[in-house]
């Protein structure tokens, strides 16, 4: 959980269990609790998506910076 005013770097781990290098994009969404409205701007999300490259049979991390605003209580986060 986070409190109003907290800043965080949320790390997403991308695992590659294949025999080939993998490239792609991680999408990070912060939505209201109904999942209808994006809150990316309110949370000062540094980027809604970031590229990654991970070697065969390896893993890598992708970080997303946020700052929790005042007055928002229910959220949902989706990573794809």
Short mmCIF file of N, CA, C and O in Angstrom, two decimals:
data_model
loop_
_atom_site.label_atom_id
_atom_site.label_comp_id
_atom_site.label_asym_id
_atom_site.label_seq_id
_atom_site.Cartn_x
_atom_site.Cartn_y
_atom_site.Cartn_z
N UNK A 1 0.84 -1.17 0.00
CA UNK A 1 0.00 0.00 0.00
C UNK A 1 0.89 1.23 0.00
O UNK A 1 2.07 1.18 0.35
N UNK A 2 0.30 2.36 -0.39
CA UNK A 2 0.99 3.63 -0.42
C UNK A 2 0.17 4.66 0.34
O UNK A 2 -1.04 4.55 0.45
N UNK A 3 0.85 5.69 0.83
CA UNK A 3 0.19 6.81 1.48
C UNK A 3 0.30 8.04 0.60
O UNK A 3 1.20 8.14 -0.22
N UNK A 4 -0.60 8.98 0.82
CA UNK A 4 -0.54 10.24 0.07
C UNK A 4 0.84 10.86 0.22
O UNK A 4 1.40 10.91 1.30
N UNK A 5 1.41 11.30 -0.91
CA UNK A 5 2.73 11.93 -0.90
C UNK A 5 3.89 10.98 -1.10
O UNK A 5 5.01 11.42 -1.32
N UNK A 6 3.64 9.66 -1.00
CA UNK A 6 4.73 8.69 -1.22
C UNK A 6 5.21 8.74 -2.67
O UNK A 6 4.43 8.97 -3.59
N UNK A 7 6.49 8.52 -2.85
CA UNK A 7 7.08 8.35 -4.18
C UNK A 7 7.66 6.95 -4.24
O UNK A 7 8.20 6.46 -3.24
N UNK A 8 7.54 6.31 -5.39
CA UNK A 8 8.04 4.94 -5.50
C UNK A 8 8.49 4.64 -6.92
O UNK A 8 7.99 5.24 -7.88
N UNK A 9 9.41 3.71 -7.03
CA UNK A 9 9.79 3.14 -8.31
C UNK A 9 9.28 1.71 -8.28
O UNK A 9 9.81 0.87 -7.56
N UNK A 10 8.21 1.46 -9.04
CA UNK A 10 7.61 0.13 -9.07
C UNK A 10 8.30 -0.68 -10.15
O UNK A 10 8.33 -0.28 -11.31
N UNK A 11 8.87 -1.80 -9.75
CA UNK A 11 9.62 -2.64 -10.68
C UNK A 11 8.78 -3.80 -11.17
O UNK A 11 8.14 -4.49 -10.38
N UNK A 12 8.82 -4.00 -12.48
CA UNK A 12 8.14 -5.11 -13.14
C UNK A 12 9.22 -6.07 -13.62
O UNK A 12 10.16 -5.65 -14.29
N UNK A 13 9.12 -7.34 -13.25
CA UNK A 13 10.08 -8.34 -13.69
C UNK A 13 9.56 -9.03 -14.94
O UNK A 13 8.44 -9.52 -14.96
N UNK A 14 10.40 -9.05 -15.97
CA UNK A 14 10.06 -9.74 -17.22
C UNK A 14 10.95 -10.98 -17.30
O UNK A 14 12.17 -10.87 -17.32
N UNK A 15 10.32 -12.16 -17.29
CA UNK A 15 11.05 -13.43 -17.38
C UNK A 15 10.99 -13.98 -18.79
O UNK A 15 9.94 -13.95 -19.43
N UNK A 16 12.11 -14.50 -19.26
CA UNK A 16 12.19 -15.11 -20.59
C UNK A 16 12.73 -16.52 -20.42
O UNK A 16 13.91 -16.72 -20.18
N UNK A 17 11.87 -17.52 -20.56
CA UNK A 17 12.31 -18.91 -20.42
C UNK A 17 12.56 -19.56 -21.78
O UNK A 17 12.76 -20.77 -21.86
N UNK A 18 12.57 -18.75 -22.82
CA UNK A 18 12.81 -19.30 -24.16
C UNK A 18 14.30 -19.34 -24.47
O UNK A 18 15.13 -18.84 -23.71
N UNK A 19 14.62 -19.92 -25.60
CA UNK A 19 16.02 -20.04 -26.03
C UNK A 19 16.46 -18.85 -26.90
O UNK A 19 17.57 -18.84 -27.41
N UNK A 20 15.57 -17.85 -27.06
CA UNK A 20 15.88 -16.68 -27.88
C UNK A 20 15.76 -15.40 -27.07
O UNK A 20 14.97 -15.33 -26.13
N UNK A 21 16.51 -14.38 -27.48
CA UNK A 21 16.36 -13.05 -26.90
C UNK A 21 14.94 -12.56 -27.16
O UNK A 21 14.35 -12.86 -28.20
N UNK A 22 14.38 -11.79 -26.22
CA UNK A 22 13.03 -11.28 -26.35
C UNK A 22 13.05 -9.76 -26.22
O UNK A 22 13.72 -9.22 -25.33
N UNK A 23 12.33 -9.08 -27.10
CA UNK A 23 12.16 -7.63 -27.05
C UNK A 23 10.67 -7.34 -26.98
O UNK A 23 9.87 -8.08 -27.54
N UNK A 24 10.32 -6.27 -26.32
CA UNK A 24 8.92 -5.91 -26.27
C UNK A 24 8.70 -4.62 -25.50
O UNK A 24 9.64 -3.86 -25.27
N UNK A 25 7.46 -4.41 -25.10
CA UNK A 25 7.08 -3.21 -24.37
C UNK A 25 6.22 -3.61 -23.18
O UNK A 25 5.32 -4.44 -23.31
N UNK A 26 6.53 -3.04 -22.03
CA UNK A 26 5.72 -3.24 -20.82
C UNK A 26 4.81 -2.03 -20.70
O UNK A 26 5.27 -0.88 -20.74
N UNK A 27 3.51 -2.28 -20.57
CA UNK A 27 2.52 -1.22 -20.40
C UNK A 27 2.07 -1.21 -18.94
O UNK A 27 1.73 -2.26 -18.39
N UNK A 28 2.07 -0.04 -18.32
CA UNK A 28 1.73 0.12 -16.91
C UNK A 28 0.56 1.10 -16.81
O UNK A 28 0.67 2.25 -17.23
N UNK A 29 -0.57 0.64 -16.26
CA UNK A 29 -1.76 1.48 -16.16
C UNK A 29 -2.19 1.64 -14.71
O UNK A 29 -2.27 0.65 -13.99
N UNK A 30 -2.46 2.87 -14.32
CA UNK A 30 -3.08 3.17 -13.02
C UNK A 30 -4.46 3.72 -13.34
O UNK A 30 -4.59 4.73 -14.03
N UNK A 31 -5.48 3.04 -12.84
CA UNK A 31 -6.86 3.39 -13.15
C UNK A 31 -7.64 3.65 -11.86
O UNK A 31 -7.23 3.23 -10.78
N UNK A 32 -8.80 4.31 -12.01
CA UNK A 32 -9.70 4.44 -10.86
C UNK A 32 -10.18 3.04 -10.46
O UNK A 32 -9.96 2.08 -11.20
N UNK A 33 -10.82 2.93 -9.32
CA UNK A 33 -11.18 1.60 -8.83
C UNK A 33 -12.18 0.86 -9.71
O UNK A 33 -12.24 -0.36 -9.67
N UNK A 34 -12.92 1.56 -10.56
CA UNK A 34 -13.82 0.89 -11.51
C UNK A 34 -13.11 0.50 -12.79
O UNK A 34 -13.67 -0.19 -13.64
N UNK A 35 -11.88 0.97 -12.97
CA UNK A 35 -11.11 0.65 -14.18
C UNK A 35 -11.57 1.40 -15.41
O UNK A 35 -11.34 0.96 -16.53
N UNK A 36 -12.18 2.57 -15.21
CA UNK A 36 -12.72 3.33 -16.34
C UNK A 36 -11.90 4.55 -16.71
O UNK A 36 -11.94 5.01 -17.83
N UNK A 37 -11.17 5.13 -15.77
CA UNK A 37 -10.45 6.38 -16.00
C UNK A 37 -8.99 6.22 -15.61
O UNK A 37 -8.67 5.72 -14.54
N UNK A 38 -8.10 6.66 -16.50
CA UNK A 38 -6.67 6.62 -16.18
C UNK A 38 -6.32 7.68 -15.14
O UNK A 38 -6.87 8.78 -15.16
N UNK A 39 -5.42 7.32 -14.25
CA UNK A 39 -4.93 8.25 -13.23
C UNK A 39 -3.43 8.48 -13.40
O UNK A 39 -2.75 8.91 -12.46
N UNK A 40 -2.91 8.21 -14.58
CA UNK A 40 -1.47 8.34 -14.84
C UNK A 40 -0.96 9.75 -14.53
O UNK A 40 0.09 9.92 -13.90
N UNK A 41 -1.70 10.76 -14.96
CA UNK A 41 -1.28 12.14 -14.72
C UNK A 41 -1.31 12.48 -13.23
O UNK A 41 -0.38 13.08 -12.70
N UNK A 42 -2.38 12.07 -12.55
CA UNK A 42 -2.51 12.35 -11.11
C UNK A 42 -1.38 11.70 -10.31
O UNK A 42 -0.95 12.24 -9.30
N UNK A 43 -0.89 10.55 -10.75
CA UNK A 43 0.18 9.83 -10.06
C UNK A 43 1.57 10.19 -10.60
O UNK A 43 2.56 9.57 -10.23
N UNK A 44 1.64 11.19 -11.49
CA UNK A 44 2.92 11.61 -12.09
C UNK A 44 3.69 10.43 -12.66
O UNK A 44 4.92 10.36 -12.54
N UNK A 45 2.97 9.49 -13.27
CA UNK A 45 3.60 8.32 -13.87
C UNK A 45 4.59 8.79 -14.92
O UNK A 45 4.24 9.56 -15.82
N UNK A 46 5.85 8.35 -14.81
CA UNK A 46 6.90 8.84 -15.71
C UNK A 46 6.73 8.37 -17.15
O UNK A 46 7.16 9.05 -18.08
N UNK A 47 6.10 7.24 -17.38
CA UNK A 47 5.83 6.73 -18.73
C UNK A 47 4.76 5.65 -18.62
O UNK A 47 4.78 4.86 -17.69
N UNK A 48 3.84 5.62 -19.59
CA UNK A 48 2.80 4.60 -19.56
C UNK A 48 3.27 3.28 -20.16
O UNK A 48 2.66 2.24 -19.95
N UNK A 49 4.37 3.32 -20.91
CA UNK A 49 4.97 2.09 -21.43
C UNK A 49 6.47 2.30 -21.58
O UNK A 49 6.93 3.42 -21.76
N UNK A 50 7.21 1.20 -21.48
CA UNK A 50 8.67 1.24 -21.62
C UNK A 50 9.13 -0.01 -22.35
O UNK A 50 8.58 -1.10 -22.13
N UNK A 51 10.15 0.13 -23.19
CA UNK A 51 10.66 -1.04 -23.91
C UNK A 51 11.54 -1.90 -23.00
O UNK A 51 12.08 -1.43 -22.00
N UNK A 52 11.68 -3.17 -23.37
CA UNK A 52 12.60 -4.06 -22.66
C UNK A 52 13.29 -4.97 -23.67
O UNK A 52 12.80 -5.20 -24.77
N UNK A 53 14.44 -5.47 -23.24
CA UNK A 53 15.17 -6.50 -23.98
C UNK A 53 15.70 -7.47 -22.94
O UNK A 53 16.30 -7.05 -21.95
N UNK A 54 15.43 -8.75 -23.13
CA UNK A 54 15.88 -9.74 -22.15
C UNK A 54 16.51 -10.92 -22.89
O UNK A 54 15.97 -11.41 -23.88
N UNK A 55 17.66 -11.34 -22.42
CA UNK A 55 18.39 -12.44 -23.03
C UNK A 55 17.64 -13.76 -22.83
O UNK A 55 16.76 -13.88 -21.97
N UNK A 56 18.00 -14.75 -23.63
CA UNK A 56 17.41 -16.09 -23.50
C UNK A 56 17.62 -16.63 -22.09
O UNK A 56 18.68 -16.40 -21.48
N UNK A 57 16.63 -17.31 -21.56
CA UNK A 57 16.71 -17.94 -20.24
C UNK A 57 17.18 -16.97 -19.15
O UNK A 57 18.00 -17.33 -18.31
N UNK A 58 16.64 -15.78 -19.18
CA UNK A 58 17.06 -14.74 -18.24
C UNK A 58 15.85 -13.89 -17.85
O UNK A 58 14.73 -14.18 -18.24
N UNK A 59 16.11 -12.86 -17.09
CA UNK A 59 15.06 -11.92 -16.71
C UNK A 59 15.65 -10.52 -16.64
O UNK A 59 16.87 -10.33 -16.56
N UNK A 60 14.76 -9.54 -16.66
CA UNK A 60 15.17 -8.14 -16.52
C UNK A 60 14.06 -7.41 -15.77
O UNK A 60 12.95 -7.93 -15.62
N UNK A 61 14.37 -6.22 -15.28
CA UNK A 61 13.36 -5.41 -14.61
C UNK A 61 13.14 -4.11 -15.38
O UNK A 61 14.05 -3.58 -16.00
N UNK A 62 11.92 -3.63 -15.31
CA UNK A 62 11.54 -2.35 -15.89
C UNK A 62 10.89 -1.55 -14.77
O UNK A 62 9.98 -2.05 -14.10
N UNK A 63 11.37 -0.33 -14.53
CA UNK A 63 10.86 0.48 -13.42
C UNK A 63 9.94 1.60 -13.88
O UNK A 63 10.17 2.22 -14.93
N UNK A 64 8.90 1.85 -13.09
CA UNK A 64 7.97 2.94 -13.34
C UNK A 64 7.90 3.81 -12.09
O UNK A 64 7.63 3.31 -11.00
N UNK A 65 8.15 5.11 -12.25
CA UNK A 65 8.13 6.05 -11.12
C UNK A 65 6.75 6.66 -10.97
O UNK A 65 6.15 7.10 -11.95
N UNK A 66 6.28 6.68 -9.71
CA UNK A 66 5.00 7.32 -9.40
C UNK A 66 5.14 8.18 -8.16
O UNK A 66 6.08 8.01 -7.37
N UNK A 67 4.21 9.12 -8.01
CA UNK A 67 4.07 9.88 -6.77
C UNK A 67 2.59 9.87 -6.43
O UNK A 67 1.75 10.28 -7.24
N UNK A 68 2.26 9.39 -5.24
CA UNK A 68 0.86 9.22 -4.84
C UNK A 68 0.25 10.59 -4.51
O UNK A 68 0.76 11.31 -3.65
N UNK A 69 -0.85 10.95 -5.20
CA UNK A 69 -1.46 12.25 -4.96
C UNK A 69 -2.33 12.25 -3.70
O UNK A 69 -2.65 11.20 -3.15
N UNK A 70 -2.73 13.43 -3.31
CA UNK A 70 -3.65 13.61 -2.18
C UNK A 70 -5.08 13.44 -2.69
O UNK A 70 -5.42 13.91 -3.78
N UNK A 71 -5.90 12.73 -1.94
CA UNK A 71 -7.32 12.66 -2.22
C UNK A 71 -7.79 11.55 -3.14
O UNK A 71 -8.96 11.52 -3.48
N UNK A 72 -6.92 10.65 -3.53
CA UNK A 72 -7.34 9.50 -4.34
C UNK A 72 -7.18 8.26 -3.48
O UNK A 72 -6.11 7.98 -2.98
N UNK A 73 -8.27 7.52 -3.31
CA UNK A 73 -8.25 6.42 -2.35
C UNK A 73 -8.35 5.04 -2.99
O UNK A 73 -7.77 4.09 -2.49
N UNK A 74 -9.07 4.88 -4.08
CA UNK A 74 -9.22 3.57 -4.70
C UNK A 74 -8.62 3.55 -6.08
O UNK A 74 -8.94 4.39 -6.91
N UNK A 75 -7.71 2.62 -6.31
CA UNK A 75 -7.08 2.50 -7.62
C UNK A 75 -6.92 1.04 -8.01
O UNK A 75 -7.00 0.15 -7.16
N UNK A 76 -6.68 0.83 -9.28
CA UNK A 76 -6.30 -0.49 -9.75
C UNK A 76 -5.09 -0.31 -10.66
O UNK A 76 -4.96 0.73 -11.32
N UNK A 77 -4.21 -1.29 -10.65
CA UNK A 77 -3.00 -1.25 -11.48
C UNK A 77 -3.01 -2.46 -12.38
O UNK A 77 -3.28 -3.58 -11.94
N UNK A 78 -2.70 -2.24 -13.64
CA UNK A 78 -2.65 -3.31 -14.63
C UNK A 78 -1.31 -3.21 -15.37
O UNK A 78 -0.94 -2.14 -15.85
N UNK A 79 -0.61 -4.34 -15.45
CA UNK A 79 0.65 -4.41 -16.18
C UNK A 79 0.52 -5.45 -17.28
O UNK A 79 0.14 -6.59 -17.01
N UNK A 80 0.82 -5.05 -18.50
CA UNK A 80 0.76 -5.99 -19.63
C UNK A 80 2.00 -5.84 -20.48
O UNK A 80 2.70 -4.87 -20.42
#
